[in-house]
mmCIF file of C-alpha atoms in Angstrom:
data_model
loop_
_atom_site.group_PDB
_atom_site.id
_atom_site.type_symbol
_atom_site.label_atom_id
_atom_site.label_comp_id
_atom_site.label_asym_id
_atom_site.label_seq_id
_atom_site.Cartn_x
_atom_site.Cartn_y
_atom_site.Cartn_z
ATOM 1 C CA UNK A 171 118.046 109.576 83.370
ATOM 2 C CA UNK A 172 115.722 111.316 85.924
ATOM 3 C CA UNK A 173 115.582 110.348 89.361
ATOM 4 C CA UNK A 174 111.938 109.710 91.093
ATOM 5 C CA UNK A 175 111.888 109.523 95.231
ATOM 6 C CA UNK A 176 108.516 107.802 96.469
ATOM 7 C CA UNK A 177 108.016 108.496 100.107
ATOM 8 C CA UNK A 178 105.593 106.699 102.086
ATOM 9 C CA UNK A 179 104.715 107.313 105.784
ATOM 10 C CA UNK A 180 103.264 103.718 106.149
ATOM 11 C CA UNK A 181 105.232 100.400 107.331
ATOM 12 C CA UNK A 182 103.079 98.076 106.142
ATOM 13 C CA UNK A 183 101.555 96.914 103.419
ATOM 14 C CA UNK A 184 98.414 98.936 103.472
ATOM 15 C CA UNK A 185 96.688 100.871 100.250
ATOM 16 C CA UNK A 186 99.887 102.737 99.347
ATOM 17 C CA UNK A 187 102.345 100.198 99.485
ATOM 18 C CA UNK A 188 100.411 98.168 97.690
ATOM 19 C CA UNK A 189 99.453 100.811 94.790
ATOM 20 C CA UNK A 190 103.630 101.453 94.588
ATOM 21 C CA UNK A 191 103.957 98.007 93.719
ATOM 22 C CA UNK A 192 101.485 97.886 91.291
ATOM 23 C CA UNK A 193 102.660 101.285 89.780
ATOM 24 C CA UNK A 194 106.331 99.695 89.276
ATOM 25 C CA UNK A 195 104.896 96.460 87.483
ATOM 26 C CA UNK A 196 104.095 98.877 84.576
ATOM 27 C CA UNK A 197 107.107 100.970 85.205
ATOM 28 C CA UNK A 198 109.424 101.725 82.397
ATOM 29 C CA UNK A 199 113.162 101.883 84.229
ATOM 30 C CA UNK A 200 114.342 103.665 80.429
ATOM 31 C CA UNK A 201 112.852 106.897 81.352
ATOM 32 C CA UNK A 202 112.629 106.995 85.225
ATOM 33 C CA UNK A 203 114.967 105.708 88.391
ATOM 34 C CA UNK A 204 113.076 105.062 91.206
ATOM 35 C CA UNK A 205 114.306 105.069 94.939
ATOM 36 C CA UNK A 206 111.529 104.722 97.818
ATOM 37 C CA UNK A 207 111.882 106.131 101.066
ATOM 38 C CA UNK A 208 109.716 104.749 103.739
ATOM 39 C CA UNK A 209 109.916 103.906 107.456
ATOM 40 C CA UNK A 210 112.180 101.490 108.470
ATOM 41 C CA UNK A 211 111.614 97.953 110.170
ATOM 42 C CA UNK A 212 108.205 97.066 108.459
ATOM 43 C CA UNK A 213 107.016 94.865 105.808
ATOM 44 C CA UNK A 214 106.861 97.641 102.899
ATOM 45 C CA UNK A 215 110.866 97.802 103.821
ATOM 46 C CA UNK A 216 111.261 94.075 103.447
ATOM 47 C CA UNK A 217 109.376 93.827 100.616
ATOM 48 C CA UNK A 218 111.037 96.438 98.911
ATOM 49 C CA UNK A 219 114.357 95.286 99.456
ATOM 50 C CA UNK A 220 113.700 91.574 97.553
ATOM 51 C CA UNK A 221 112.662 94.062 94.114
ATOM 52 C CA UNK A 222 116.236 95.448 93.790
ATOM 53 C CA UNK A 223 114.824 98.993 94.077
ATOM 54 C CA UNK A 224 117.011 101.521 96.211
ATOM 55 C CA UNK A 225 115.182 101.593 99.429
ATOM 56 C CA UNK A 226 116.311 104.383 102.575
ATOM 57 C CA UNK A 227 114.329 103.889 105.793
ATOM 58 C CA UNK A 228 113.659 106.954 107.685
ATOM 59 C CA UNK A 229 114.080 106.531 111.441
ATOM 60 C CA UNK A 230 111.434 107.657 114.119
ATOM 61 C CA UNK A 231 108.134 105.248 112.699
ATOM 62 C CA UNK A 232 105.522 106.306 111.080
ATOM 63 C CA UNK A 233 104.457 110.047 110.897
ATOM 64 C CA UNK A 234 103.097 112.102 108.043
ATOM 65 C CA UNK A 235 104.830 115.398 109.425
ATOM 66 C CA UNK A 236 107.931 114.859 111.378
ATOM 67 C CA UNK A 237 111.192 117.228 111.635
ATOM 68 C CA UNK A 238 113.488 114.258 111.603
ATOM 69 C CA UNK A 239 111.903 112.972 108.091
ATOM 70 C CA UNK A 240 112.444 116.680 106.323
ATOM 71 C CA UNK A 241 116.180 116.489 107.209
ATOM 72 C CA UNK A 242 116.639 113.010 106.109
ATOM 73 C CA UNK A 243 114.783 113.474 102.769
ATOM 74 C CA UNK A 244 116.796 116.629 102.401
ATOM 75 C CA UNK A 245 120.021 114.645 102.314
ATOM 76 C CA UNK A 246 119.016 111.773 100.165
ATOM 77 C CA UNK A 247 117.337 113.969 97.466
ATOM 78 C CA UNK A 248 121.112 116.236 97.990
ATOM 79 C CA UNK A 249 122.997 112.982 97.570
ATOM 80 C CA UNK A 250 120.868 111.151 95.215
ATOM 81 C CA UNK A 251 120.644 114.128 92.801
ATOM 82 C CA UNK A 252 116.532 113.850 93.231
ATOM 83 C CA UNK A 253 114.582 115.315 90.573
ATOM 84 C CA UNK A 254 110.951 114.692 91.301
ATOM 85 C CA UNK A 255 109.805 113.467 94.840
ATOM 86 C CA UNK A 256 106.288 111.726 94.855
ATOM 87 C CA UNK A 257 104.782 111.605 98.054
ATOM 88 C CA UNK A 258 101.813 109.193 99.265
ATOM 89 C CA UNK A 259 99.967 110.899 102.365
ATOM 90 C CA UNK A 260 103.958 112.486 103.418
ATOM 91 C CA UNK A 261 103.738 116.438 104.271
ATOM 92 C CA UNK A 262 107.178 115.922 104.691
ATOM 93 C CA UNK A 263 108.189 114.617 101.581
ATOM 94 C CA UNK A 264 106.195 117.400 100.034
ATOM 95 C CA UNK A 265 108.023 120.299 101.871
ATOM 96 C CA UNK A 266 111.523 118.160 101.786
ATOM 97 C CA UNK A 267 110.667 118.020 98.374
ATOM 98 C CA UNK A 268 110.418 121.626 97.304
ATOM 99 C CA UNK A 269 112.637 122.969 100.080
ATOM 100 C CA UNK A 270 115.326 120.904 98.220
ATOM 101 C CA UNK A 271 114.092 122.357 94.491
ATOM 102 C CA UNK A 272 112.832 119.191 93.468
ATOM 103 C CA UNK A 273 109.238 119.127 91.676
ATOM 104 C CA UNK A 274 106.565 117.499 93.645
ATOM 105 C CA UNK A 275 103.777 115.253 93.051
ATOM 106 C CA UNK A 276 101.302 113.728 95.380
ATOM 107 C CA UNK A 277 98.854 110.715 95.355
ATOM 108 C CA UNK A 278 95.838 110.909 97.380
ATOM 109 C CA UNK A 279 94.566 107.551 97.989
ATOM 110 C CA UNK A 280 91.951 108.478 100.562
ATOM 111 C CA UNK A 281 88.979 110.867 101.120
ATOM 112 C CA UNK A 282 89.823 112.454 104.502
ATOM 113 C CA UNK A 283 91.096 115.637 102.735
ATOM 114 C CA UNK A 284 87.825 117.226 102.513
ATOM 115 C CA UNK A 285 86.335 115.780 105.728
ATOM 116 C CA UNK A 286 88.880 116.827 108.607
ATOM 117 C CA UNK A 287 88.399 119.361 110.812
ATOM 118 C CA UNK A 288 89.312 123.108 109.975
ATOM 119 C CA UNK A 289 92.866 123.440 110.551
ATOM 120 C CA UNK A 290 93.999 120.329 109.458
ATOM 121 C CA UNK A 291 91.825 121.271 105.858
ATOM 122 C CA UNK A 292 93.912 124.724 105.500
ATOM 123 C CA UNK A 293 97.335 122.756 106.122
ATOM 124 C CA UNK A 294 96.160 119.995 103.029
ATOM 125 C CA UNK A 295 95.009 122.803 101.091
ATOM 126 C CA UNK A 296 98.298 125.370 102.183
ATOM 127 C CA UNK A 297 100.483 121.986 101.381
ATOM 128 C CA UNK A 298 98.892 121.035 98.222
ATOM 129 C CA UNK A 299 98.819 124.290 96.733
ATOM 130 C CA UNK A 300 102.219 125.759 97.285
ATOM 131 C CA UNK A 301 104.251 122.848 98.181
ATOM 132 C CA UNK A 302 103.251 120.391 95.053
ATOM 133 C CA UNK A 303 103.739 120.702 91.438
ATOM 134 C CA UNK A 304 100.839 117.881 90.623
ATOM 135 C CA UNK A 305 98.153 115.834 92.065
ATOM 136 C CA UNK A 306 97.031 112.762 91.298
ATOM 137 C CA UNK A 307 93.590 111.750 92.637
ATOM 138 C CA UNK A 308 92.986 107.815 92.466
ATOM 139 C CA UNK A 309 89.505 108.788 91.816
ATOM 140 C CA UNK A 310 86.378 111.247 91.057
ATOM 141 C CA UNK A 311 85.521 111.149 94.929
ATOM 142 C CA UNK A 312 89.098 111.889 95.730
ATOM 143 C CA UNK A 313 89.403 114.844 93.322
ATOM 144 C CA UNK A 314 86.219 116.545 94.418
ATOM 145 C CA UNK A 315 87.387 115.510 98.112
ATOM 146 C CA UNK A 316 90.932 117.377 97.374
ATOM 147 C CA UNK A 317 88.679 120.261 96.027
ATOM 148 C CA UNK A 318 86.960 121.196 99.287
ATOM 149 C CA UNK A 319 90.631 122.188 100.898
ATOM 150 C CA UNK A 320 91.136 124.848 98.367
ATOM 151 C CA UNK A 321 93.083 122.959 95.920
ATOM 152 C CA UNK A 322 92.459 124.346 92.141
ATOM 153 C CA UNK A 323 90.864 121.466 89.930
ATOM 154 C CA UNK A 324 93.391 122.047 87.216
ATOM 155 C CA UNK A 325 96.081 120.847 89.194
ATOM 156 C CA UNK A 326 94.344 117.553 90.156
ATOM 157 C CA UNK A 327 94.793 114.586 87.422
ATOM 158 C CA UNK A 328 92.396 111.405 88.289
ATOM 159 C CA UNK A 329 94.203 108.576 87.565
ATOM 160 C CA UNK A 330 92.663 105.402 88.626
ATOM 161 C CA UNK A 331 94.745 102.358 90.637
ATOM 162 C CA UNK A 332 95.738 99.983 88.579
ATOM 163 C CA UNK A 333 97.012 96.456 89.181
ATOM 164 C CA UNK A 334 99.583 94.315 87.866
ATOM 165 C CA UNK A 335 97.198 91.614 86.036
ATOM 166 C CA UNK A 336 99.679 88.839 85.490
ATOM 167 C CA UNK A 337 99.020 88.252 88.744
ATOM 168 C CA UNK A 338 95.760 86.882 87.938
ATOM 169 C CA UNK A 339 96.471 84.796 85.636
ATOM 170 C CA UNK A 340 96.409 81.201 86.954
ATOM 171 C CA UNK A 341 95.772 81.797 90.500
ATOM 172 C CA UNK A 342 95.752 78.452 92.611
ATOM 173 C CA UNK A 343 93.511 78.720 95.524
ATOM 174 C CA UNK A 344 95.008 78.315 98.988
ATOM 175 C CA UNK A 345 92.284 79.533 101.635
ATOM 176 C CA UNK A 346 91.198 76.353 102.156
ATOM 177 C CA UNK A 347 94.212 74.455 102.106
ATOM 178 C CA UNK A 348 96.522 76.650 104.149
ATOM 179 C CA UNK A 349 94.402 77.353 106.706
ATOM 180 C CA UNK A 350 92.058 73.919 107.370
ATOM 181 C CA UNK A 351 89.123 75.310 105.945
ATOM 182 C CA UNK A 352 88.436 72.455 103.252
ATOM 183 C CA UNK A 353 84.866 71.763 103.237
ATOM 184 C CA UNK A 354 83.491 75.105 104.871
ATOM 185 C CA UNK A 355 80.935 77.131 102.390
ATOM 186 C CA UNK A 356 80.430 79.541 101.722
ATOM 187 C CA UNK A 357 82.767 81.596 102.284
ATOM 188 C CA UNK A 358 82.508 85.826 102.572
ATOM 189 C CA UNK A 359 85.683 87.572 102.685
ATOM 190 C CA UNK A 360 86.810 90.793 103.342
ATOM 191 C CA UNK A 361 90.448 92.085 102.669
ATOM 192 C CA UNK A 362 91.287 95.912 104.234
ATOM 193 C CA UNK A 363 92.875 97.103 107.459
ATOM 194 C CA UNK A 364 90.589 96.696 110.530
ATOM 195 C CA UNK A 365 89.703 100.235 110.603
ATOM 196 C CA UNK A 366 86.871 102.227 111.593
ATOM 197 C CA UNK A 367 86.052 103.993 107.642
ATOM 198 C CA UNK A 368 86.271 100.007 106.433
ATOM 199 C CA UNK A 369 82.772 99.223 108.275
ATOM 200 C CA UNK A 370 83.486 95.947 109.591
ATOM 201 C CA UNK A 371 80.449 96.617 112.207
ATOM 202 C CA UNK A 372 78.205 96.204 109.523
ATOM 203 C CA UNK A 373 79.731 93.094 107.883
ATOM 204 C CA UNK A 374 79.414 91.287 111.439
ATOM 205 C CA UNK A 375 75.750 92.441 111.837
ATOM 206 C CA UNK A 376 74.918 91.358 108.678
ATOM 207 C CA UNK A 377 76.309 87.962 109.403
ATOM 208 C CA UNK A 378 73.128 86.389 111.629
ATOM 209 C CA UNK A 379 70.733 87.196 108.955
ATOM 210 C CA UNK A 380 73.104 85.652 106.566
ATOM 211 C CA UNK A 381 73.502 82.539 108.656
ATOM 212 C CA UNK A 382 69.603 82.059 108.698
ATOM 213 C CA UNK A 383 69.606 81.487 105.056
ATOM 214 C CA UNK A 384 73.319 79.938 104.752
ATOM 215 C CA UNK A 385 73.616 78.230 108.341
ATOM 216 C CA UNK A 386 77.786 77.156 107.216
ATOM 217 C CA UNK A 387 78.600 79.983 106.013
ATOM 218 C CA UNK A 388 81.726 81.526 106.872
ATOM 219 C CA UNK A 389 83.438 85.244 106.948
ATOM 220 C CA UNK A 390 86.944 85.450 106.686
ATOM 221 C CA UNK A 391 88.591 88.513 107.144
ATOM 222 C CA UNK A 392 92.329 89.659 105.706
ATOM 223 C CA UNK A 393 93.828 92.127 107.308
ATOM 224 C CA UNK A 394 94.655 93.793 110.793
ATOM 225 C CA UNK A 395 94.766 97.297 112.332
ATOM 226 C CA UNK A 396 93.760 98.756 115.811
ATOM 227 C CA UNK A 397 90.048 97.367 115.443
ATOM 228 C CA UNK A 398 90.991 93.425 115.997
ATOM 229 C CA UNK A 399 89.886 93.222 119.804
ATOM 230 C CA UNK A 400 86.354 95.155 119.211
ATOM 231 C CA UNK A 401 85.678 93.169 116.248
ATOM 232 C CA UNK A 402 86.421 90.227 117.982
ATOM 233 C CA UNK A 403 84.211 91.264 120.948
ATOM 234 C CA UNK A 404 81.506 92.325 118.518
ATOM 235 C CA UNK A 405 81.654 88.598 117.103
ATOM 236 C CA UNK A 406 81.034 86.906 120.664
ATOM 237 C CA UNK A 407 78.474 89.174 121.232
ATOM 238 C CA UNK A 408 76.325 88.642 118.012
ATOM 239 C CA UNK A 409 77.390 84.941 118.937
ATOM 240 C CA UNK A 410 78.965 84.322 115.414
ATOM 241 C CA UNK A 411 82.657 83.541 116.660
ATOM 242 C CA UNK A 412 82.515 80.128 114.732
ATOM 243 C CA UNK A 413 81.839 81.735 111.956
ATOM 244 C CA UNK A 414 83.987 84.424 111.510
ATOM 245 C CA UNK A 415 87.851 83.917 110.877
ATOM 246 C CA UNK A 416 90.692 86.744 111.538
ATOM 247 C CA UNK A 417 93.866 85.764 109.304
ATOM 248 C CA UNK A 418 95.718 89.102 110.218
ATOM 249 C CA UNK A 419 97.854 90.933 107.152
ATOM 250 C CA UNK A 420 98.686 88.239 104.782
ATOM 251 C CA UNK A 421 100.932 88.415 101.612
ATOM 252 C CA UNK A 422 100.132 86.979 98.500
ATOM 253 C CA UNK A 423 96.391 87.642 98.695
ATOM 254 C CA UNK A 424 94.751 86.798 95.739
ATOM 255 C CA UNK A 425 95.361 83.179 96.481
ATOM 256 C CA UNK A 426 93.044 83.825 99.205
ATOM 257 C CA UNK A 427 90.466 85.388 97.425
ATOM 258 C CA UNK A 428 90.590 82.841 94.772
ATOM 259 C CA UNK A 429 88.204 80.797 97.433
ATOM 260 C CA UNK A 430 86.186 83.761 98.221
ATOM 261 C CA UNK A 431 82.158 82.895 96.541
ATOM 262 C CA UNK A 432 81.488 86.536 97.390
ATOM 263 C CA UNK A 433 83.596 89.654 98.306
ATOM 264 C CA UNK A 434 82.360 91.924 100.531
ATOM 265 C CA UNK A 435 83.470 95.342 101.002
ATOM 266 C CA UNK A 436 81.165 97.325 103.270
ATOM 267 C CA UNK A 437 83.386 100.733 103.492
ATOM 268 C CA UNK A 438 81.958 103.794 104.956
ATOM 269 C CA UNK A 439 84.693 106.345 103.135
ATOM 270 C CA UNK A 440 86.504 104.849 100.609
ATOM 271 C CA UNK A 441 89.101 106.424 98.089
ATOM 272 C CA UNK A 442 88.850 103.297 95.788
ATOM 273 C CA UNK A 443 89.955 99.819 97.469
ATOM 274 C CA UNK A 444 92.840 98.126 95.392
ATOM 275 C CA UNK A 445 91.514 94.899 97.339
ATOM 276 C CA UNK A 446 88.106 95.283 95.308
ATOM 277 C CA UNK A 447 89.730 95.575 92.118
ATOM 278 C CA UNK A 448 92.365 92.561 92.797
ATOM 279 C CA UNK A 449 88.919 90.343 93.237
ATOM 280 C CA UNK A 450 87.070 91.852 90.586
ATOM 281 C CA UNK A 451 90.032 90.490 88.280
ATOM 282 C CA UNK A 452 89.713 87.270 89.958
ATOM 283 C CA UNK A 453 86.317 87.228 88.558
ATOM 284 C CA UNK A 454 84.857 87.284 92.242
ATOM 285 C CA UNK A 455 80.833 88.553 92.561
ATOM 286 C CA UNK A 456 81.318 91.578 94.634
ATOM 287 C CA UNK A 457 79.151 93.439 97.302
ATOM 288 C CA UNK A 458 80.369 96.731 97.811
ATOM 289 C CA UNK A 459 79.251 100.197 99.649
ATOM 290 C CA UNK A 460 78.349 102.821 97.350
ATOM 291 C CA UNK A 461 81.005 105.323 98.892
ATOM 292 C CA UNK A 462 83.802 107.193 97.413
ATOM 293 C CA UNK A 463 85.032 105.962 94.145
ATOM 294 C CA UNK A 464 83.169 102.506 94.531
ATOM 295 C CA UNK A 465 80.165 103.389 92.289
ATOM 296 C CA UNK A 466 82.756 104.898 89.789
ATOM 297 C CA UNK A 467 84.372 101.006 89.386
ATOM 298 C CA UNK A 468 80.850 99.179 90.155
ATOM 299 C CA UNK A 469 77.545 99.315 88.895
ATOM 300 C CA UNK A 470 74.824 97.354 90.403
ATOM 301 C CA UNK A 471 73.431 94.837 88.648
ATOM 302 C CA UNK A 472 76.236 94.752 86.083
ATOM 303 C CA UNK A 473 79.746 93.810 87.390
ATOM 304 C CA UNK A 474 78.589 93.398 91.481
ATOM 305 C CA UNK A 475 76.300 94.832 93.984
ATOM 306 C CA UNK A 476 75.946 98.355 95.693
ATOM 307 C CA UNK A 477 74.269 99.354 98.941
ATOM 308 C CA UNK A 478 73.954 102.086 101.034
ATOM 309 C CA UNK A 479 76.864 102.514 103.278
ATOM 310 C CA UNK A 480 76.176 101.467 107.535
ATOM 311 C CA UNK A 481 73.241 99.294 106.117
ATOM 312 C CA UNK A 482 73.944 95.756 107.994
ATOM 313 C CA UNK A 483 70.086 94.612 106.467
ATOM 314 C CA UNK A 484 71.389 96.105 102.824
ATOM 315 C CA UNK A 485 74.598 94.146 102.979
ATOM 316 C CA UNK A 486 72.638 90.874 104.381
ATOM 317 C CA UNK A 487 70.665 90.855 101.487
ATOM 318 C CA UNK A 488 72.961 91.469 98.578
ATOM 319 C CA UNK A 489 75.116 88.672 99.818
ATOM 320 C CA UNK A 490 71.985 86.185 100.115
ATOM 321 C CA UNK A 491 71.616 87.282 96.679
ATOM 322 C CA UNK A 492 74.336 86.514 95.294
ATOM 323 C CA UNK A 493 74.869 83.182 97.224
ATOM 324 C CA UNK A 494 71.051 81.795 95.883
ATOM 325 C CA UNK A 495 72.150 82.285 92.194
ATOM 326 C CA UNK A 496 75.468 80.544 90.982
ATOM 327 C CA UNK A 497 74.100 82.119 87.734
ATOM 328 C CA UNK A 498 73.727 86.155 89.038
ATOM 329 C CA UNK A 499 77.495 85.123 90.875
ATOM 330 C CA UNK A 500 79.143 83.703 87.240
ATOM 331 C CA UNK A 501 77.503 86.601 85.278
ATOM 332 C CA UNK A 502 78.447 89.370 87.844
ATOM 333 C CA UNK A 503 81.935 88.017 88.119
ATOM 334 C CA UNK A 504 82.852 88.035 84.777
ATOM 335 C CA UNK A 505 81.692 91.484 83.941
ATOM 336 C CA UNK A 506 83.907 92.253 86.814
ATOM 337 C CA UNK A 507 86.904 90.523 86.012
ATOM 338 C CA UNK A 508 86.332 92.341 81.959
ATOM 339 C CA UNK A 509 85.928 95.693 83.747
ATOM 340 C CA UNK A 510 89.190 95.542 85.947
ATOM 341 C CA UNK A 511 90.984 93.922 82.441
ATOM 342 C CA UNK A 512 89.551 96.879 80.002
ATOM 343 C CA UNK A 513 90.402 99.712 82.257
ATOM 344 C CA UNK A 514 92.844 99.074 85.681
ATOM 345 C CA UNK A 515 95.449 97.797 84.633
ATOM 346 C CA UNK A 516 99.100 98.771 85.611
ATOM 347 C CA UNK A 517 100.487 99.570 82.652
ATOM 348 C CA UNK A 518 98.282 102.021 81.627
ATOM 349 C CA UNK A 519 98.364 103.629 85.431
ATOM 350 C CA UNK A 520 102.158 103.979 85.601
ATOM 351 C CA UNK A 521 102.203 105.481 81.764
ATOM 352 C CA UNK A 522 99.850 108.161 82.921
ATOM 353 C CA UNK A 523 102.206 108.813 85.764
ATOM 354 C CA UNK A 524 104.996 109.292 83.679
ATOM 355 C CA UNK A 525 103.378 111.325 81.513
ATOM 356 C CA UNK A 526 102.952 114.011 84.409
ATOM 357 C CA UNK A 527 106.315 113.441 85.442
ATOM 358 C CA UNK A 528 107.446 114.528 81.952
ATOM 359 C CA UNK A 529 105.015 117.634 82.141
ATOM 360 C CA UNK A 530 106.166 118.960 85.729
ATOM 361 C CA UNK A 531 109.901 118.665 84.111
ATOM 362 C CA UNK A 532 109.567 120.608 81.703
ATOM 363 C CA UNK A 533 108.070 123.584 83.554
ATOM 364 C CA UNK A 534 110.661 126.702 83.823
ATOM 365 C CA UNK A 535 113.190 125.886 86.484
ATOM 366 C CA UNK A 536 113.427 122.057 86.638
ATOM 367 C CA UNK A 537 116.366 120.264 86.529
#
C-alpha cells in the first residue's frame, strides 16, 4: 500500500487542520496510509494522536520554511518509505518532499499567493512549479490566485472543502447551556481566527446599528488569534462590550453554531471558510462577504446573503434582514443546508484526492 505524509506548519486547529480531518472522514485506508507531520505541542498534535493516525511532531514551532523541518521530513519520508508528501502552506515539505524523490502535492487553502509582495510571489511560483507534482486549489478564487505567481493552470485541480456530514446529523445545541447564555437573542456568531483578512472590524461596527433594531442582541465570536486585545478595545469603544462575547478556540463547534439565528462571516480575503460550510449544513441563514470563493458556495437571495466586503452598513443590514423574517431565515437555511449536502461533502473531497494521488503515481519515475 502507498504511503501519504501530510505536513502542516500550523499547531492549532485553524483552516488546515480542520480540512485534514474532514479529508480523512472520507478516506479510504485500502488504497492510502496516511502519517501527518505537524508541529509539536499544539492542539492539531493532540487531536491527532486520539484518531490512531501516525503523527511525528517537528521541533522548532511553527514555520512554513525552516532548515530544521527539511532534515526531519527527510528522515521520516527515508524511514517511513514515503511515497507522496502533501503539504498544506509547508515550503518545506514541498522541497523535503522532492529532495527525497517523493511526488508532491499541495493544498492551497488561502488567497495570499497572488497578493504578496514580489519576491515572496517568485518563491510560490519557483516552489509550485518545480518543487510539486499537483495542486489542489480549494476554490475558483484560489486557482486564479495560484495563477498570478506563474503557476500553469493545468497543474491546478479545484477541489472544493468538504466536510464530514455525519456530524450534522442530530446536533444538540450547547451555546446557551455551556456558557450561561439561556435567554439571550438573538444571537450573531462568527467562527474564524481573530485575524486581520477575517474583518472582524466590520462585524463590531455593524453591531450599534444592529442593536437599534434588535436592542438584546448578542455577537458571539469562536475563535482566537493575535487580534483579541484590539477587538476587545474596539468593543469598549463602540460601547457594545455587553454585547459581544469572546469564547476563544473551541472544539466541537457545531454545537455552538447550532444556537447561532444568523452566521456572519464578514471576510475581506477568503479562500473558502470551512466554518461557513459547517453552518450552512446546520441549516444556519448566513451573511457572508462576497470575497474569494464565498460567491462560488453562496448566492444571494438563495442559500444566504452577500455584501460587499469592509461594508459595516452592508453587513448591518443583511443581518436585520434576516433577523425580521423567521420565514427569509427558514427558507435561506435550508437551501443552505441542501447546497452543502448536494455538493461538500467529504467523501466526495477525499475521492477526488485520491484520484490525483493515483495520477501523480503513475507518472515515469514514481515509486
Amino acid at each position: 500500500m502507498k504511503k501519504v505524509l501530510h505536513v502542516l506548519t500550523d499547531a492549532n486547529m485553524g483552516g488546515a487542520g480542520r480540512y485534514l480531518f474532514n479529508l480523512l472522514s472520507g478516506w479510504d485506508y485500502d488504497r492510502f496510509e496516511v502519517l501527518v507531520a505537524c508541529p509539536t505541542g499544539g492542539e492539531l498534535e493532540r487531536q491527532l494522536g486520539r484518531t490512531g493516525i501516525r503523527v511525528f511532531a517537528l521541533s522548532g514551532g511553527e514555520n512554513s520554511l525552516k532548515f530544521e523541518h527539511i532534515k526531519e521530513l527527510m528522515g521520516i519520508i527515508s524511514r517511513e518509505k514515503i511515497d507522496i508528501v502533501h503539504s498544506h502552506a509547508s515550503f518545506s515539505g514541498r522541497i523535503a518532499g522532492k529532495l527525497s524523490g517523493c511526488r508532491v502535492v499541495i493544498t492551497c487553502h488561502g488567497l495570499g499567493q497572488g497578493k504578496n509582495g514580489f519576491i515572496q510571489r517568485v518563491i510560490t511560483g519557483t516552489l509550485s512549479r518545480f518543487f510539486t507534482d499537483s495542486i489542489i486549489a480549494i476554490s475558483r478564487a484560489v486557482k486564479i490566485s495560484l495563477m498570478e505567481t506563474g503557476v500553469p493552470a493545468d497543474m491546478i485541480k479545484i477541489i472544493y472543502n468538504g466536510i464530514d456530514l455525519s456530524r450534522f446529523n442530530n446536533v444538540e445545541p450547547r451555546l446557551k447551556r455551556e456558557f450561561g447564555l439561556a435567554g439571550r437573542s438573538p444571537i450573531i456568531g462568527i467562527v474564524a481566527r481573530l485575524v486581520p483578512e477575517k474583518g472582524y472590524e466590520y462585524a463590531l461596527k455593524a453591531m450599534p446599528v444592529v442593536l437599534k433594531k434588535f436592542p438584546g442582541a448578542l455577537m458571539v465570536i469562536v475563535g482566537d488569534g493575535p487580534l483579541r486585545q484590539a477587538l476587545e478595545d474596539l468593543c469598549r469603544e463602540l460601547e457594545i462590550s455587553e454585547h459581544v462575547v469572546f469564547l476563544g478556540y473551541q472544539d466541537r463547534v457545531e454545537g455552538l453554531t447550532a444556537d447561532f439565528d444568523v452566521f456572519l462571516l464578514p471576510s475581506i480575503s477568503e479562500g473558502l471558510g470551512l466554518s461557513l460550510l459547517e453552518a450552512m449544513a446546520l441549516g444556519k441563514p448566513v451573511v457572508a462577504t462576497e470575497v474569494g470563493g464565498i460567491p462560488e458556495v453562496v448566492k444571494s437571495g438563495v442559500n444566504g446573503l452577500l455584501v460587499p466586503p469592509g461594508d459595516d452598513r452592508a453587513l448591518a443590514e443583511a443581518i436585520i434582514k434576516i433577523l425580521s423574517s423567521k420565514q427569509m431565515a427558514f427558507s435561506l437555511g435550508q437551501a443552505a443546508k441542501n447546497t452543502v449536502f448536494d455538493k461538500f461533502s467529504a467523501r466526495y473531497m477525499a475521492e477526488k484526492t485520491m484520484e490525483i494521488y493515483d495520477k501523480i503515481l503513475q507518472k515515469e519515475g514514481s515509486r
